[in-house]
C-alpha cells in the first residue's frame, strides 16, 4: 500500500502524514507498523475531541513516536523514545517547523514511552501517551503481546504454573506473564479523563481474554 493511501487515514492532516510516513515506522515490526500508527491516531483523535489540544502537534507526535525502531529485548530499549524524539526534531526542522513546535513534538515523543518512565507535561504529550498505551490493552493489546512474544522467542505460558503462583513472574519467558507484569497496570497511569475511561473498558476486555486463555490451558 502506498504512503499516499495510508496518509488518508490521518485526516485532516493527510498531507503531513504523507510526508512523514516514509520515516515513521519499521517495515518489519508488525506491532509498531502503519496499522499501529493509524490506531493510535484514531484514539488520539477521540481523546482530543474531549480534551482539546493542538491537532497538528499531536499528528506529528503520533506519526513519529516510533520513528526509531528498538527491539523490546535490546539494551537500548529505555533510550528508544529519546532517539525517536531527536530524529523527529530533525525531520520537523527540515519541514520548516518552528523550534518551539518541533520541540513540543519531540517532548511528547520523549515522554510517551512506558520504558522511559517520564511524566508528560503538555496536553499533547498526555494524549499521545494515553493513545499509545490504549493500543497495548484490549483485544489489540493481547494480539500485540502474543505477536511480540513470538518475535522474541518467548513461550505462551508456563505449562505447570501459568499464573505464577509458585514462581516469579517472567514475561521474557512467558507471554501470559506480561499481562500481570505490565498490561493490567497500565490503566492506573492514564493522563486524561477520556483516556482513562477507554483504558478501563479495554482492561476489562484484556482480563476476559486472559481468563478465557487460562480456561483452555
XYZ file of C-alpha atoms in Angstrom:
217
model
C 0.000 0.000 0.000
C 1.346 3.431 -0.899
C 2.101 6.131 1.642
C -0.498 8.318 -0.078
C -3.182 5.723 0.630
C -2.060 5.300 4.240
C -1.934 9.072 4.735
C -5.666 9.347 4.074
C -6.244 7.655 7.448
C -4.661 10.662 9.175
C -7.301 13.145 8.069
C -7.354 16.137 8.377
C -3.521 16.059 8.417
C -3.112 13.735 5.457
C -0.603 15.944 3.658
C 1.655 15.992 6.710
C 1.248 12.234 7.131
C 2.221 11.536 3.536
C 5.496 13.403 4.014
C 6.344 11.854 7.398
C 5.199 8.246 6.938
C 8.295 7.138 4.974
C 10.332 7.856 8.140
C 7.698 6.859 10.669
C 7.971 3.109 11.288
C 9.990 -0.049 10.743
C 8.543 -2.196 7.971
C 9.481 -5.497 9.656
C 7.779 -4.947 13.029
C 4.100 -5.822 12.930
C 3.485 -4.399 16.403
C 4.840 -0.940 15.500
C 3.744 -0.638 11.887
C 1.457 1.671 9.913
C -1.603 -0.068 11.367
C -0.363 0.749 14.878
C 0.082 4.413 13.925
C -3.412 4.564 12.479
C -4.926 3.013 15.618
C -3.013 5.418 17.851
C -4.203 8.333 15.702
C -7.835 7.210 15.997
C -7.508 7.002 19.778
C -5.713 10.347 19.916
C -8.492 11.979 17.878
C -11.133 10.566 20.235
C -9.283 11.893 23.270
C -8.506 15.251 21.634
C -12.182 15.727 20.767
C -12.941 15.739 24.504
C -9.773 17.179 25.985
C -8.615 19.701 23.350
C -5.031 20.207 22.233
C -3.196 21.214 19.064
C -4.107 18.653 16.395
C -1.078 19.444 14.184
C 1.384 18.873 17.025
C -0.487 15.741 18.031
C -0.473 14.333 14.486
C 3.282 14.811 14.143
C 3.861 13.221 17.546
C 1.709 10.204 16.685
C 3.338 9.757 13.290
C 6.903 9.943 14.606
C 6.682 8.395 18.082
C 8.130 5.096 16.792
C 10.392 6.525 14.093
C 13.437 4.795 15.651
C 12.971 1.035 15.937
C 14.435 -0.637 19.031
C 13.548 -4.243 19.823
C 11.899 -4.982 23.177
C 14.875 -7.081 24.275
C 17.524 -4.545 23.231
C 19.727 -2.910 25.901
C 18.861 0.380 24.189
C 15.125 -0.055 24.837
C 14.996 2.658 27.505
C 16.615 5.047 25.029
C 14.112 4.416 22.216
C 11.877 7.411 22.917
C 14.868 9.743 23.264
C 16.305 8.543 19.968
C 12.908 8.921 18.291
C 12.474 12.416 19.757
C 15.841 13.513 18.416
C 15.108 12.137 14.961
C 11.635 13.720 14.949
C 13.044 17.144 15.826
C 15.400 16.910 12.861
C 12.662 15.784 10.477
C 10.347 18.600 11.536
C 13.131 21.173 11.264
C 13.643 20.008 7.675
C 9.886 20.517 7.194
C 10.303 24.135 8.231
C 8.650 23.845 11.631
C 9.489 26.434 14.270
C 11.903 25.378 17.004
C 9.147 25.684 19.594
C 6.706 23.437 17.736
C 9.362 20.866 16.854
C 10.491 20.838 20.479
C 6.903 20.331 21.668
C 6.522 17.299 19.402
C 9.893 15.926 20.471
C 8.972 16.311 24.150
C 5.704 14.413 23.611
C 7.619 11.596 21.930
C 10.276 11.560 24.646
C 7.740 11.137 27.441
C 5.260 8.755 25.785
C 7.198 5.558 26.452
C 6.489 3.246 29.390
C 10.155 2.218 29.381
C 11.365 5.817 29.640
C 9.330 6.360 32.843
C 8.924 10.119 32.285
C 5.882 12.272 33.065
C 4.321 14.134 30.120
C 3.944 17.848 30.789
C 1.832 19.159 27.888
C -1.686 18.201 26.865
C -0.448 16.820 23.541
C 2.141 14.698 25.356
C -0.503 13.352 27.735
C -2.799 12.485 24.831
C -0.003 10.732 22.925
C 0.942 8.653 25.958
C -2.664 7.653 26.557
C -3.358 6.853 22.893
C -0.222 4.745 22.561
C -0.957 2.825 25.770
C -4.521 2.133 24.663
C -3.027 0.079 21.836
C -1.278 -2.113 24.417
C -4.524 -3.228 26.093
C -7.852 -4.665 24.977
C -8.167 -7.131 22.104
C -5.447 -5.487 20.055
C -3.162 -5.292 23.071
C -3.478 -9.025 23.660
C -2.776 -9.748 19.995
C 0.283 -7.497 20.062
C 1.503 -9.135 23.273
C 1.422 -12.601 21.713
C 2.924 -11.322 18.457
C 5.865 -9.735 20.290
C 6.344 -12.848 22.427
C 6.632 -14.923 19.277
C 9.010 -12.398 17.758
C 11.201 -12.572 20.867
C 11.048 -16.365 21.085
C 9.016 -16.492 24.321
C 6.619 -19.276 25.239
C 2.875 -18.808 25.683
C 2.760 -19.857 29.335
C 4.451 -21.983 31.967
C 2.856 -25.410 31.378
C 2.798 -26.286 35.099
C 2.194 -22.884 36.696
C 0.612 -20.456 34.194
C -0.458 -17.960 36.899
C 2.993 -17.884 38.536
C 1.609 -18.999 41.891
C 4.821 -20.860 42.799
C 7.420 -18.963 40.746
C 8.413 -15.375 39.968
C 6.668 -13.712 37.036
C 8.880 -13.748 33.949
C 7.432 -12.016 30.883
C 10.601 -12.621 28.895
C 9.938 -16.348 29.136
C 6.122 -16.441 29.008
C 3.714 -14.166 27.130
C 0.868 -14.535 29.612
C 3.099 -13.255 32.427
C 3.230 -9.903 30.625
C -0.419 -9.332 31.467
C 0.427 -9.137 35.189
C 3.883 -7.592 34.797
C 2.683 -4.649 32.698
C -0.620 -4.712 30.839
C -3.009 -4.819 33.812
C -1.040 -1.967 35.422
C -1.336 0.468 32.522
C -4.880 1.688 33.217
C -3.812 3.204 36.552
C -1.417 5.634 34.872
C -3.566 7.311 32.242
C -3.197 11.062 31.932
C -6.594 12.221 30.621
C -10.148 11.534 31.743
C -11.154 10.355 28.270
C -8.145 8.070 28.018
C -8.712 6.640 31.491
C -12.305 5.777 30.642
C -11.256 3.993 27.455
C -8.445 2.217 29.312
C -10.863 0.844 31.913
C -13.032 -0.671 29.181
C -10.073 -2.212 27.377
C -8.539 -3.597 30.556
C -11.800 -5.389 31.298
C -11.586 -6.979 27.832
C -7.980 -7.923 28.498
C -8.948 -9.736 31.703
C -11.637 -11.664 29.828
C -9.072 -12.714 27.212
C -6.614 -13.833 29.902
C -9.307 -15.780 31.745
C -10.547 -17.476 28.551
C -6.983 -18.479 27.724
C -6.436 -19.911 31.195
C -9.636 -21.909 30.867
C -8.229 -23.605 27.775
C -4.781 -24.427 29.128
